[in-house]
């Protein structure tokens, strides 16, 4: 399924644009991004030793300082570890900081597998169902109306990017309405999952799917407005699982 995205923009650029982030364009960020993608994509497999600095310097055409800073950043994300007389080893995926925005973005840019998508949906269920339930008892009148307006706008979007931005705004508002600052902080993961997912699939090119998605979000909004925590959980679970099914179908 086509997402309707601009083919001239990279997945990383699109993800950042929708989330409202500006990607840095300095040498450090470029080397970091290329190395991160190479590790997540399997060019440098888990447990392997990265090429020597001299080879990496030649590959990227940067100074040793720039390379070292990029490697330090990857180490801080739990992806690599430098050992004396051994070299820099790629750590097991279980040690990577999967909540990190860059690491998540690299997964989507390299094409996440089914297991990754399911794991991401599971953590979203763990966070967003409770967020919706809390919002049902804590939301303000303005937040309740904003959710209804957002759901309605979702059904009127005409591009994948507009749909993703509207979807993102909806889920951000749910997190804010929960009144829990930790929930809002965790929603960063949700935000990236939503913005990145549109690079795989979007309902915007299918009128029936678009209408169904808008209706599903409306059910969340109505449950929150009515103060029905149980129904808010049910409606949120449906949105997450339906989104996962759409991504799986798009992957074939």
XYZ file of C-alpha atoms in Angstrom, residues 77-223:
147
model
C 22.386 4.352 23.332
C 23.561 0.893 24.401
C 24.423 -0.214 20.870
C 28.197 -0.618 21.035
C 30.933 -1.094 23.591
C 34.641 -0.396 23.183
C 37.020 -2.927 24.741
C 40.789 -2.585 25.011
C 42.728 -4.884 22.635
C 39.443 -6.188 21.220
C 37.813 -3.289 19.432
C 34.321 -1.869 19.369
C 31.696 -4.596 19.586
C 28.059 -4.320 18.560
C 26.009 -5.202 21.636
C 22.962 -7.514 21.642
C 19.727 -5.826 20.626
C 18.303 -6.481 24.097
C 20.748 -3.892 25.465
C 19.859 -1.166 23.000
C 17.883 1.839 24.240
C 14.763 1.025 22.236
C 12.891 3.998 23.700
C 15.506 6.288 22.147
C 14.065 8.348 19.280
C 17.024 7.692 16.976
C 17.047 3.949 17.599
C 13.320 3.662 16.919
C 13.614 5.782 13.796
C 16.478 3.613 12.482
C 14.318 0.516 12.921
C 11.576 1.999 10.774
C 14.012 3.281 8.179
C 15.520 -0.188 7.750
C 12.154 -1.942 7.677
C 11.039 -3.373 11.040
C 10.170 -7.051 11.158
C 6.902 -8.501 12.425
C 8.277 -9.239 15.889
C 9.394 -5.618 16.319
C 6.024 -4.235 15.219
C 4.165 -6.565 17.564
C 6.429 -5.670 20.488
C 5.873 -1.989 19.820
C 2.105 -2.485 19.721
C 2.259 -4.389 23.004
C 4.097 -1.598 24.797
C 1.640 0.918 23.339
C -1.228 -1.154 24.740
C 0.471 -1.195 28.116
C 0.772 2.598 28.133
C -2.116 4.014 26.130
C -4.987 1.968 27.539
C -4.280 3.292 31.008
C -3.658 6.767 29.620
C -7.123 6.750 28.027
C -8.711 5.436 31.232
C -7.102 8.182 33.315
C -8.135 10.783 30.751
C -11.752 9.658 31.146
C -11.709 10.800 34.765
C -9.312 13.727 34.569
C -9.822 15.452 31.228
C -10.964 19.040 31.005
C -13.903 20.084 28.857
C -11.499 21.703 26.400
C -9.466 18.506 26.108
C -12.590 16.422 25.557
C -13.679 18.728 22.749
C -10.186 18.800 21.267
C -10.238 15.001 21.012
C -13.598 15.023 19.237
C -12.423 17.741 16.856
C -9.209 15.869 16.159
C -11.055 12.630 15.379
C -13.337 14.481 12.990
C -10.388 16.172 11.279
C -8.699 12.800 10.881
C -11.479 11.640 8.588
C -10.996 14.701 6.378
C -7.242 14.422 5.800
C -6.069 14.037 2.225
C -2.406 13.076 2.654
C -0.544 10.501 4.707
C 1.465 13.220 6.430
C -1.640 15.176 7.436
C -3.239 12.000 8.747
C -0.129 11.158 10.768
C 0.070 14.667 12.247
C -3.595 14.568 13.227
C -3.225 11.084 14.683
C -0.197 12.249 16.642
C -2.067 15.266 18.011
C -4.928 13.029 19.128
C -2.691 10.679 21.118
C -0.682 13.565 22.586
C -3.915 15.090 23.830
C -4.974 11.801 25.441
C -1.637 11.655 27.264
C -1.977 15.258 28.439
C -5.569 14.659 29.537
C -4.422 11.739 31.701
C -2.991 14.330 34.078
C 0.013 12.085 34.728
C 3.345 13.720 33.827
C 5.028 10.328 33.548
C 2.373 9.181 31.087
C 2.970 12.248 28.987
C 6.706 11.571 29.055
C 6.278 7.953 27.994
C 4.078 9.168 25.157
C 7.278 10.146 23.334
C 7.566 6.468 22.430
C 3.981 6.469 21.217
C 4.585 9.597 19.175
C 7.521 8.084 17.343
C 5.680 4.817 16.798
C 2.781 6.702 15.221
C 4.864 8.990 13.063
C 7.105 6.182 11.888
C 4.242 3.759 11.219
C 2.907 5.914 8.415
C 6.058 5.086 6.409
C 4.691 1.519 6.274
C 0.977 2.124 5.811
C -1.684 4.793 5.992
C -5.463 4.529 5.539
C -5.583 7.853 3.728
C -5.700 6.285 0.246
C -8.597 4.007 1.178
C -11.796 5.997 1.923
C -13.373 3.115 3.844
C -10.256 2.575 5.966
C -9.933 6.313 6.597
C -13.558 6.552 7.730
C -13.122 3.501 9.962
C -9.998 4.947 11.577
C -11.716 8.279 12.237
C -14.721 6.466 13.726
C -12.470 4.353 15.956
C -10.762 7.465 17.307
C -14.151 9.110 17.789
C -15.158 6.189 20.022
C -12.110 6.867 22.196
C -12.953 10.564 22.359
C -16.600 9.917 23.225
C -15.689 7.456 25.967
